[in-house]
GROMACS .gro file of C-alpha atoms in nm:
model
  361
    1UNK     CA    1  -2.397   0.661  -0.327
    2UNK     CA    2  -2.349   0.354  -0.164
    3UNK     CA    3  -2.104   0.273   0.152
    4UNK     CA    4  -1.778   0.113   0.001
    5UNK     CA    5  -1.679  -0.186   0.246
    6UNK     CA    6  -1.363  -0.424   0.219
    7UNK     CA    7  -1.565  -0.709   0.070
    8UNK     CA    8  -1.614  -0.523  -0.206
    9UNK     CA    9  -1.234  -0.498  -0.294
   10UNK     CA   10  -1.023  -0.667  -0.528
   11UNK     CA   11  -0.792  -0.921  -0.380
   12UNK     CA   12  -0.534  -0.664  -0.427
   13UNK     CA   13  -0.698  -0.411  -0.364
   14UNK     CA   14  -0.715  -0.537  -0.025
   15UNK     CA   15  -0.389  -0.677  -0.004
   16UNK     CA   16  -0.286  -0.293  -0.075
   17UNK     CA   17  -0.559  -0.135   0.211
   18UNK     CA   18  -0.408  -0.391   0.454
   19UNK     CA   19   0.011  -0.294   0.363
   20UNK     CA   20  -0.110   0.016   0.438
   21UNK     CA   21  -0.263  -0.011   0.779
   22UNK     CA   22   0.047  -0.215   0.810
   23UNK     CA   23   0.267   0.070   0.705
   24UNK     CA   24   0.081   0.288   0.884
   25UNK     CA   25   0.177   0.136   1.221
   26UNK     CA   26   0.489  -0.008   1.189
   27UNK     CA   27   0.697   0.218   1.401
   28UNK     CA   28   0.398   0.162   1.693
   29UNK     CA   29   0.395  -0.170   1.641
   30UNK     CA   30   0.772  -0.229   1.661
   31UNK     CA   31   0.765  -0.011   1.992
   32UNK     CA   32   0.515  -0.256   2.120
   33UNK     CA   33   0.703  -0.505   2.080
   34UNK     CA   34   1.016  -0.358   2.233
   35UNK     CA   35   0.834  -0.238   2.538
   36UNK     CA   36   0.686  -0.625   2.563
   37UNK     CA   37   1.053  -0.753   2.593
   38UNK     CA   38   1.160  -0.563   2.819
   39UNK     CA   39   0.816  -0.571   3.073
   40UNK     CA   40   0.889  -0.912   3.076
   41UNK     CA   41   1.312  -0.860   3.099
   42UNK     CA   42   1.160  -0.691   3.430
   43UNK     CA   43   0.986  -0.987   3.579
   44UNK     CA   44   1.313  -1.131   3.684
   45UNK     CA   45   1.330  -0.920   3.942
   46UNK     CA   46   0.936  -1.011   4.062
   47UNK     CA   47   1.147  -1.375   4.032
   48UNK     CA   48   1.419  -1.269   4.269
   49UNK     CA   49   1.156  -1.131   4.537
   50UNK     CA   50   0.932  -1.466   4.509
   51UNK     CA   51   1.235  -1.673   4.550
   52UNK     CA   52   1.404  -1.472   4.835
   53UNK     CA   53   1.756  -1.463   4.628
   54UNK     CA   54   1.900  -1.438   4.273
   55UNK     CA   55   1.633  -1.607   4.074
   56UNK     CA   56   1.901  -1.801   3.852
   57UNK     CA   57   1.627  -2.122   3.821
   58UNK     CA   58   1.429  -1.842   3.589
   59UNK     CA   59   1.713  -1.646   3.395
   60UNK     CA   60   1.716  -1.858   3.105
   61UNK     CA   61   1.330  -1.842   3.030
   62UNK     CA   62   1.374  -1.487   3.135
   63UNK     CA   63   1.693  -1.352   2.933
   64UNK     CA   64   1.675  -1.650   2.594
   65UNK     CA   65   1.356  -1.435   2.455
   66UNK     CA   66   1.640  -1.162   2.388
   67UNK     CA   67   1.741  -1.382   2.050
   68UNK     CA   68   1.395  -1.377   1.912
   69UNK     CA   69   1.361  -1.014   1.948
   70UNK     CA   70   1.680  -0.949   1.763
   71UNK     CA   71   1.559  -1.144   1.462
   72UNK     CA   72   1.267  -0.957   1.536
   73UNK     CA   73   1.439  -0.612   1.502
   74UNK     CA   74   1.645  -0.739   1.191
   75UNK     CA   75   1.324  -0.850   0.971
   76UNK     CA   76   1.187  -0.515   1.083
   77UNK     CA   77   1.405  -0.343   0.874
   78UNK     CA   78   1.430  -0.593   0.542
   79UNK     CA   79   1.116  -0.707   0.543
   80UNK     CA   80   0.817  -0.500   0.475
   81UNK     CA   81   0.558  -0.723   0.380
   82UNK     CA   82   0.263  -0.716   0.611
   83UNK     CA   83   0.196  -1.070   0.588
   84UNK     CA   84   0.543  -1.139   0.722
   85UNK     CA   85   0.545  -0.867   0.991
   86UNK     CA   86   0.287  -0.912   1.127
   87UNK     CA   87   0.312  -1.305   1.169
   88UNK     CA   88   0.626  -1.214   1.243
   89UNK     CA   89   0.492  -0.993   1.542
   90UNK     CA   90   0.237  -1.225   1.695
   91UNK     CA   91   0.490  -1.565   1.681
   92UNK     CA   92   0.704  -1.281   1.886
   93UNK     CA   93   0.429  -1.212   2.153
   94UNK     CA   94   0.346  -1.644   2.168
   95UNK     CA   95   0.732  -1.633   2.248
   96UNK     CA   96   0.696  -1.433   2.542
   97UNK     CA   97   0.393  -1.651   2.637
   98UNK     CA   98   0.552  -1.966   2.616
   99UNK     CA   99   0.891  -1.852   2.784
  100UNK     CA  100   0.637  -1.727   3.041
  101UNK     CA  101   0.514  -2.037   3.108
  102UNK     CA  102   0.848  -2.191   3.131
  103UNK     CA  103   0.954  -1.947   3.376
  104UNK     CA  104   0.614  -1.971   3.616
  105UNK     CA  105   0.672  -2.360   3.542
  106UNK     CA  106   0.985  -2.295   3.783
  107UNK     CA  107   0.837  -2.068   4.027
  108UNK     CA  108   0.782  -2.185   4.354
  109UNK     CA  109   0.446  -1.931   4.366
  110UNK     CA  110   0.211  -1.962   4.099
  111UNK     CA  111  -0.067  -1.742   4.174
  112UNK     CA  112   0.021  -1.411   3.973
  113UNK     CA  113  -0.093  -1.625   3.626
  114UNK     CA  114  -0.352  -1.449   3.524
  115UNK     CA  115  -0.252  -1.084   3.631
  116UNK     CA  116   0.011  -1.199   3.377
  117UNK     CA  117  -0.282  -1.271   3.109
  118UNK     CA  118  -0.416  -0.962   3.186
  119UNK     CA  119  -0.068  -0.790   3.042
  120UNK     CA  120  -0.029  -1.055   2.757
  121UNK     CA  121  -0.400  -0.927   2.608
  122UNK     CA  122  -0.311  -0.597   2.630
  123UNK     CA  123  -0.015  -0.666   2.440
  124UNK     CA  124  -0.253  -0.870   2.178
  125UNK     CA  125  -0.514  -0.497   2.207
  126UNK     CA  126  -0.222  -0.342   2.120
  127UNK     CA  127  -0.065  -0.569   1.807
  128UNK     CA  128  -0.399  -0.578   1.643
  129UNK     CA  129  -0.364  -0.196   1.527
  130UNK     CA  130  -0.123  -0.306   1.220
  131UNK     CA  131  -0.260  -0.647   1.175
  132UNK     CA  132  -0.566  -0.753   0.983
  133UNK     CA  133  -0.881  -0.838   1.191
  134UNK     CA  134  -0.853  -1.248   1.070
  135UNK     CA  135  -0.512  -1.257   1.165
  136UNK     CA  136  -0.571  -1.057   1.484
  137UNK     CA  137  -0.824  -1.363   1.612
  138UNK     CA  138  -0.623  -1.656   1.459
  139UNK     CA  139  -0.339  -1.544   1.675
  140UNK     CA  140  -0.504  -1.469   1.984
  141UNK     CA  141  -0.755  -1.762   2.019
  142UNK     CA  142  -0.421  -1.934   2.024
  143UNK     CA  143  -0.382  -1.811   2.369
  144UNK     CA  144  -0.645  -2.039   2.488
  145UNK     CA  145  -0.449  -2.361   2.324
  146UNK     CA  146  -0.110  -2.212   2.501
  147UNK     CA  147  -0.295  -2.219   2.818
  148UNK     CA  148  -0.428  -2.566   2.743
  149UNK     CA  149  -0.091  -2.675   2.639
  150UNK     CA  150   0.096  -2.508   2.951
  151UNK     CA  151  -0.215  -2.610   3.193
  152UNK     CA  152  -0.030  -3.034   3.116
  153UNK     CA  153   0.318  -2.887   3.299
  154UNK     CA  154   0.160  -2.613   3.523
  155UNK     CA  155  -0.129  -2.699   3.659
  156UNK     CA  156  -0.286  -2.436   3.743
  157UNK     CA  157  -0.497  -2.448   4.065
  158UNK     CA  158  -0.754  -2.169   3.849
  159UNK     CA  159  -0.756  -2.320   3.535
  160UNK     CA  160  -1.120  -2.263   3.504
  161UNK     CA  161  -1.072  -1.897   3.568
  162UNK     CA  162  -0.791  -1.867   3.319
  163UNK     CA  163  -1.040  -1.967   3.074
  164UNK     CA  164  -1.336  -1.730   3.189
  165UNK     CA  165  -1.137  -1.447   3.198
  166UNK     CA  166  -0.930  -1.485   2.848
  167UNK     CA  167  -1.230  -1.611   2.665
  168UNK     CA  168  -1.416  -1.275   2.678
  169UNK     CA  169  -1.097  -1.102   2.637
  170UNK     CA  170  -1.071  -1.301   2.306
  171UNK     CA  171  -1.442  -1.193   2.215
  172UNK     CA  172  -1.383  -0.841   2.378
  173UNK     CA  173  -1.060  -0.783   2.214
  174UNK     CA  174  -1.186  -0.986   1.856
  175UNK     CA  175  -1.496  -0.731   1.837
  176UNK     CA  176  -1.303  -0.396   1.927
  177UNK     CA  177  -1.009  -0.521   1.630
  178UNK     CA  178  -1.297  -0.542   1.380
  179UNK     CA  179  -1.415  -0.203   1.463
  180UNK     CA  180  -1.071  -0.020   1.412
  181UNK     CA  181  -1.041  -0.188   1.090
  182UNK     CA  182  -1.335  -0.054   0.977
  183UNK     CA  183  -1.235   0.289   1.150
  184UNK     CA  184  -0.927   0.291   0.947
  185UNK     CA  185  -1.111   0.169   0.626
  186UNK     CA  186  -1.275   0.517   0.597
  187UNK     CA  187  -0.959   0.691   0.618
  188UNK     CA  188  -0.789   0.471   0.388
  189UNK     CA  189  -1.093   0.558   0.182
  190UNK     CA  190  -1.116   0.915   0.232
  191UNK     CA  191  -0.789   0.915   0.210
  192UNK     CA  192  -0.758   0.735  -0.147
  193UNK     CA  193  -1.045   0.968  -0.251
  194UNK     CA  194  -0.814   1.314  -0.204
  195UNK     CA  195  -0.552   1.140  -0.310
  196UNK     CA  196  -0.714   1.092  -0.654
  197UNK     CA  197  -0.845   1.441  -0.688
  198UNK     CA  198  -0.542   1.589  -0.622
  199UNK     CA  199  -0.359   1.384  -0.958
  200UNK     CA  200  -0.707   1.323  -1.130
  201UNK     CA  201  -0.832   1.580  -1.455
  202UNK     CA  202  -1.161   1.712  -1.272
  203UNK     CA  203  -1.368   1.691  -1.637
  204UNK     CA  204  -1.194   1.377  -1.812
  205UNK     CA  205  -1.086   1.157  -1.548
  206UNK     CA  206  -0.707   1.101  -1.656
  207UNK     CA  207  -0.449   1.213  -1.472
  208UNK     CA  208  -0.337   1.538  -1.460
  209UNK     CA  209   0.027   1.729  -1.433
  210UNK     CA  210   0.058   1.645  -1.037
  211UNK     CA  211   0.068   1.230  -1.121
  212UNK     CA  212   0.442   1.309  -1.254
  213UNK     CA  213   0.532   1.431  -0.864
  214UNK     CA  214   0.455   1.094  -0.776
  215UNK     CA  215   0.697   0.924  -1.047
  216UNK     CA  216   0.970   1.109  -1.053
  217UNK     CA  217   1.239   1.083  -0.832
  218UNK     CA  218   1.388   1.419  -0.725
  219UNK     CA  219   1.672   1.298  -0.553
  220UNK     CA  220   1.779   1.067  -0.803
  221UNK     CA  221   1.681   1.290  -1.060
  222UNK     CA  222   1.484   1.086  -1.308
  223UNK     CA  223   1.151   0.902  -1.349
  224UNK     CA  224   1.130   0.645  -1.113
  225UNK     CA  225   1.095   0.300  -1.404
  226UNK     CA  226   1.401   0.107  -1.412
  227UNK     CA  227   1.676   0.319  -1.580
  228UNK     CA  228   1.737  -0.013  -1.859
  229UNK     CA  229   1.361   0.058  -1.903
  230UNK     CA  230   1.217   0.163  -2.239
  231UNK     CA  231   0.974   0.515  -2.229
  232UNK     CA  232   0.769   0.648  -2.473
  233UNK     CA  233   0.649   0.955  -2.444
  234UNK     CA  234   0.303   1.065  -2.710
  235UNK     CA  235   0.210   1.439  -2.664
  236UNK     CA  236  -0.120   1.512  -2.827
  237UNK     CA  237  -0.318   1.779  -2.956
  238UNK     CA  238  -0.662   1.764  -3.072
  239UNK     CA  239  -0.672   1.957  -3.431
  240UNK     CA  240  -0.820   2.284  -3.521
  241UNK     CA  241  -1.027   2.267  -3.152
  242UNK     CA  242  -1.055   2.651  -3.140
  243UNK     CA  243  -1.256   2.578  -3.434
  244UNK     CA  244  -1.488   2.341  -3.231
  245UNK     CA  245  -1.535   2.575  -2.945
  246UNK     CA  246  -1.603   2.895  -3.161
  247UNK     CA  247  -1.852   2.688  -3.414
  248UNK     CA  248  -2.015   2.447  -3.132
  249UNK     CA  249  -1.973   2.632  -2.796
  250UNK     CA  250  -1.695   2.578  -2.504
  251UNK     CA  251  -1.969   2.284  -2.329
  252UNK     CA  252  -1.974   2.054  -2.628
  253UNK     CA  253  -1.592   2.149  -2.717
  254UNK     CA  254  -1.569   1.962  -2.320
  255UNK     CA  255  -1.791   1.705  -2.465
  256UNK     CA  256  -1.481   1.605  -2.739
  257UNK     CA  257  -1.218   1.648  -2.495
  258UNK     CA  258  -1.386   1.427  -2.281
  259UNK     CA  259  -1.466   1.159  -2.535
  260UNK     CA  260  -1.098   1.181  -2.660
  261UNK     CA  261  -0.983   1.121  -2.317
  262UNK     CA  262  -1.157   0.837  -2.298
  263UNK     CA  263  -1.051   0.697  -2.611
  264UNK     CA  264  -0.664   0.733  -2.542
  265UNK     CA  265  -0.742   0.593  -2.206
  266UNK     CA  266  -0.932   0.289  -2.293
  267UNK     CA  267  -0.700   0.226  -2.618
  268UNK     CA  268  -0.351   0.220  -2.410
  269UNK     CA  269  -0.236  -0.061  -2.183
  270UNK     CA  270  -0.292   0.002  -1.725
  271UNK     CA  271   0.071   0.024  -1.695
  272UNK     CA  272   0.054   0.414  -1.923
  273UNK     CA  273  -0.017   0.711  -1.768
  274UNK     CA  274  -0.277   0.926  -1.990
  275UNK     CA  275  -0.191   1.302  -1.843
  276UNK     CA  276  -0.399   1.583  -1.977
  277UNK     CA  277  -0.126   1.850  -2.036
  278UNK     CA  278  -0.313   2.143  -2.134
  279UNK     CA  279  -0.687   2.237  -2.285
  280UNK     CA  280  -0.670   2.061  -2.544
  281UNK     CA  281  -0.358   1.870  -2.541
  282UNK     CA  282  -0.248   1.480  -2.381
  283UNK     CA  283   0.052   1.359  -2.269
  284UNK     CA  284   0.073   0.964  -2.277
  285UNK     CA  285   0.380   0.856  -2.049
  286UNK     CA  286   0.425   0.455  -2.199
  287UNK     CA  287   0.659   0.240  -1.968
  288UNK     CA  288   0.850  -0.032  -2.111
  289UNK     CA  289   0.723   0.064  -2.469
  290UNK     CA  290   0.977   0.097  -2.753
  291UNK     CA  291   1.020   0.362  -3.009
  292UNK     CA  292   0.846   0.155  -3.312
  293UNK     CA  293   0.561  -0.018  -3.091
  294UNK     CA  294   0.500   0.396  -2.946
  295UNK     CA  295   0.470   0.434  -3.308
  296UNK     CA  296   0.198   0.169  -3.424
  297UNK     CA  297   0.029   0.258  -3.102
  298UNK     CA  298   0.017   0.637  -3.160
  299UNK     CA  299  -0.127   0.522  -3.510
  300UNK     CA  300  -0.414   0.338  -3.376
  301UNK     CA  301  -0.466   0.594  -3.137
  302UNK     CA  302  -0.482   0.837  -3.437
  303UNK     CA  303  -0.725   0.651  -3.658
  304UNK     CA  304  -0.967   0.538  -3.332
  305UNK     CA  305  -1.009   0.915  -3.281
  306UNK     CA  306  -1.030   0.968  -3.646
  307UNK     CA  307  -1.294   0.715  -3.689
  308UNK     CA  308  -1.493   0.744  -3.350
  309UNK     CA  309  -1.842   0.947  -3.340
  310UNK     CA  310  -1.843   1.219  -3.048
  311UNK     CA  311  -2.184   1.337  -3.137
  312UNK     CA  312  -2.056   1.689  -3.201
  313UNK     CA  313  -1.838   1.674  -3.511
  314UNK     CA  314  -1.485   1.437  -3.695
  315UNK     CA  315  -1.240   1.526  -3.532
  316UNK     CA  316  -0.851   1.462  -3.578
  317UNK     CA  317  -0.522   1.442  -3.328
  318UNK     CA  318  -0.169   1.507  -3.399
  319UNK     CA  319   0.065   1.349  -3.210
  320UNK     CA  320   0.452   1.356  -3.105
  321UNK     CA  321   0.676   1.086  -3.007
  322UNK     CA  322   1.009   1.112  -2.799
  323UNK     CA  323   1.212   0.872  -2.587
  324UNK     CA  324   1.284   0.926  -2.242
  325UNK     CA  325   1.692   0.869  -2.161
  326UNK     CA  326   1.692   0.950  -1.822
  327UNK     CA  327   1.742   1.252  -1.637
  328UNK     CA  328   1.476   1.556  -1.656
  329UNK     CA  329   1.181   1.450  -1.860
  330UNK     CA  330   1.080   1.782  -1.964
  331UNK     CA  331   1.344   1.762  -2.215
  332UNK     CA  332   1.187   1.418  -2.335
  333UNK     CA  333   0.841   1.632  -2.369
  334UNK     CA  334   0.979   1.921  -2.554
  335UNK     CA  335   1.143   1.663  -2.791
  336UNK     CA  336   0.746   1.514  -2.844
  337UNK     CA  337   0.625   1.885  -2.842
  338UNK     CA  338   0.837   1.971  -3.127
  339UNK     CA  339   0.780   1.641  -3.304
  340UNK     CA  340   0.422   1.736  -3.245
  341UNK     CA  341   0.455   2.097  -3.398
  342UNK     CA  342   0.625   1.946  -3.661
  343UNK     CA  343   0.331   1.686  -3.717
  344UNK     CA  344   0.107   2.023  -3.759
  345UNK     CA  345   0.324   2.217  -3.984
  346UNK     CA  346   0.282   1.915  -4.204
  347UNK     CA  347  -0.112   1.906  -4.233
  348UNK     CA  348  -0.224   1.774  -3.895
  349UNK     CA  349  -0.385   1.445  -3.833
  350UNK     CA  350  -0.071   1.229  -3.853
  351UNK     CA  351   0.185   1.111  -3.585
  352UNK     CA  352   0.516   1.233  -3.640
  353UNK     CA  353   0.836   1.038  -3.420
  354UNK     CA  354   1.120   1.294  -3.291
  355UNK     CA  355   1.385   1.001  -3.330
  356UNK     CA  356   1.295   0.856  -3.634
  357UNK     CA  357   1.189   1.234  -3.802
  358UNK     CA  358   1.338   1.539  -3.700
  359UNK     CA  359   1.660   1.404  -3.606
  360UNK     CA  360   1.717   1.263  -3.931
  361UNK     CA  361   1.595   1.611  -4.110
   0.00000   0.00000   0.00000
């Protein structure tokens, strides 16, 4: 099997690999930031010692970065957008740079500049864990233009050196970012990959009973869809399949449950959830479906099986219908259960709605 690499995503597919590294770091990368602030909150008192009193001439550039950071610590917790954050987190660290500069711009002593680059790319080592690797060298080969830009106020006696030494940091740094993307690629893989087997039907491929752990909402006590949201709920059996399996043998009887699968799956729309329930037996969770389009749709479903070729013999499906109103759904797939039963008990091969049928009986 080939090696699955990034470029061979989906734009959203990335987009969803890279809010997860960005989730996945978040609280690191907000403590990054904090500890930034307040390393450089500390350099007033290195100001203090190179001036020989209380550095006032540098507590503005020192103390205004505090405003920033609060925005800072406010979009942390609204926004959770990567793209947002983590632009968000590198116009932060250019802050600190700049209001660095403007503080060494009133120092009488200029010479600890590039011990203070050598803290700045750590800070930049450390920002690229949550950050994609484009963004991570956009935003630090902007260091060289601050350092051009504060070089035309400054100048700095070892500008030349400020640019061999943060070059290859930019290179250095550049290089070791695209290696822990790739590092976390495989575990967003691997990841992804136990992930699926853990709600994925090992012999069909649909989902199986543990997807519904991951929409419904314990706490609230309903499936998670929008409670103004229409659900359908199909339950469906395939017909007389003890039949199949005595006649044909319990391999090909997989053969029609797999072929059935597939059929449900690749007749319903992305947003459904086809669950197998049981052996024989599907459960098709429909968001934002209505009772009378569940209905037509459970009919096609009904005549593609009916008219399909498995290549081991016809086979039929009955199928229940029931609404889901909120709360626990199991009562919503009892309701399609007996609708089901009650499709069965009336010669099988037909769709039978628990609203529109037995209520009314």
């Amino acid at each position: 099997m080939d090696k699955i690499v990034l470029r061979d995503f989906s734009k959203e597919e990335q987009k969803k690999f890279f809010q997860s590294k960005y989730d996945y770091y978040k609280k690191f990368n907000m403590r990054m930031v904090t500890v930034a602030v307040l390393a450089y909150l500390s350099f007033f008192i290195t100001d203090c010692s190179i001036f020989g009193h209380f550095a006032y001439e540098t507590l503005l550039p020192r103390a205004i970065v505090i405003v920033p950071f609060f925005v800072y610590v406010i979009l942390t917790k609204k926004v959770t957008d990567y793209r947002v954050m983590v632009f968000a987190t590198y116009l932060m660290i250019h802050i600190i740079i700049w209001c660095t500069d403007w503080a060494t711009y009133l120092l009488p002593d200029r010479q600890f500049a590039i011990p203070g680059m050598i803290i700045m790319n750590i800070i930049f080592v450390c920002a690229g864990f949550s950050a994609p690797f484009l963004y991570s060298m956009i935003a630090h080969m902007f260091l060289i233009v601050d350092i051009a830009v504060a070089n035309i106020f400054i100048q700095y006696e070892n500008l030349e050196m400020m640019y061999l030494f943060n070059l290859p940091c930019v290179l250095a740094i550049g290089a070791m970012h695209y290696m822990m993307q790739g590092v976390y690629f495989e575990h967003y893989v691997a990841k992804d990959s136990l992930k699926q087997l853990a709600v994925r039907d090992q012999l069909t491929g649909v989902y199986n009973r543990n997807i519904l752990k991951e929409i419904y909402d314990a706490s609230a006590g309903r499936l998670v869809f929008a409670p103004d949201l229409s659900v359908s709920m199909l339950l469906i059996d395939i017909d007389f399949f003890k039949k199949v399996n005595d006649e044909f043998g319990h391999e090909d009887g997989d053969k029609v449950i797999v072929h059935i699968a597939n059929t449900l799956r690749s007749n319903v729309r992305a947003t459904d959830y086809v669950i197998r329930w049981g052996g024989e037996e599907f459960l098709i969770i429909m968001p934002g479906c209505p009772s009378e389009q569940a209905i037509r749709i459970a009919g096609m479903l009904r005549e593609k099986v009916e008219q399909s070729d498995n290549g081991i013999c016809k086979t039929t499906i009955s199928i229940g219908i029931a609404m889901y109103g909120g709360g626990d759904y199991h009562d919503t797939i009892k309701n399609a259960d007996d609708a089901m039963y009650m499709a069965k008990n009336n010669g099988r091969n037909q769709v039978v709605s628990f609203e529109e049928d037995l209520k009314n009986n």
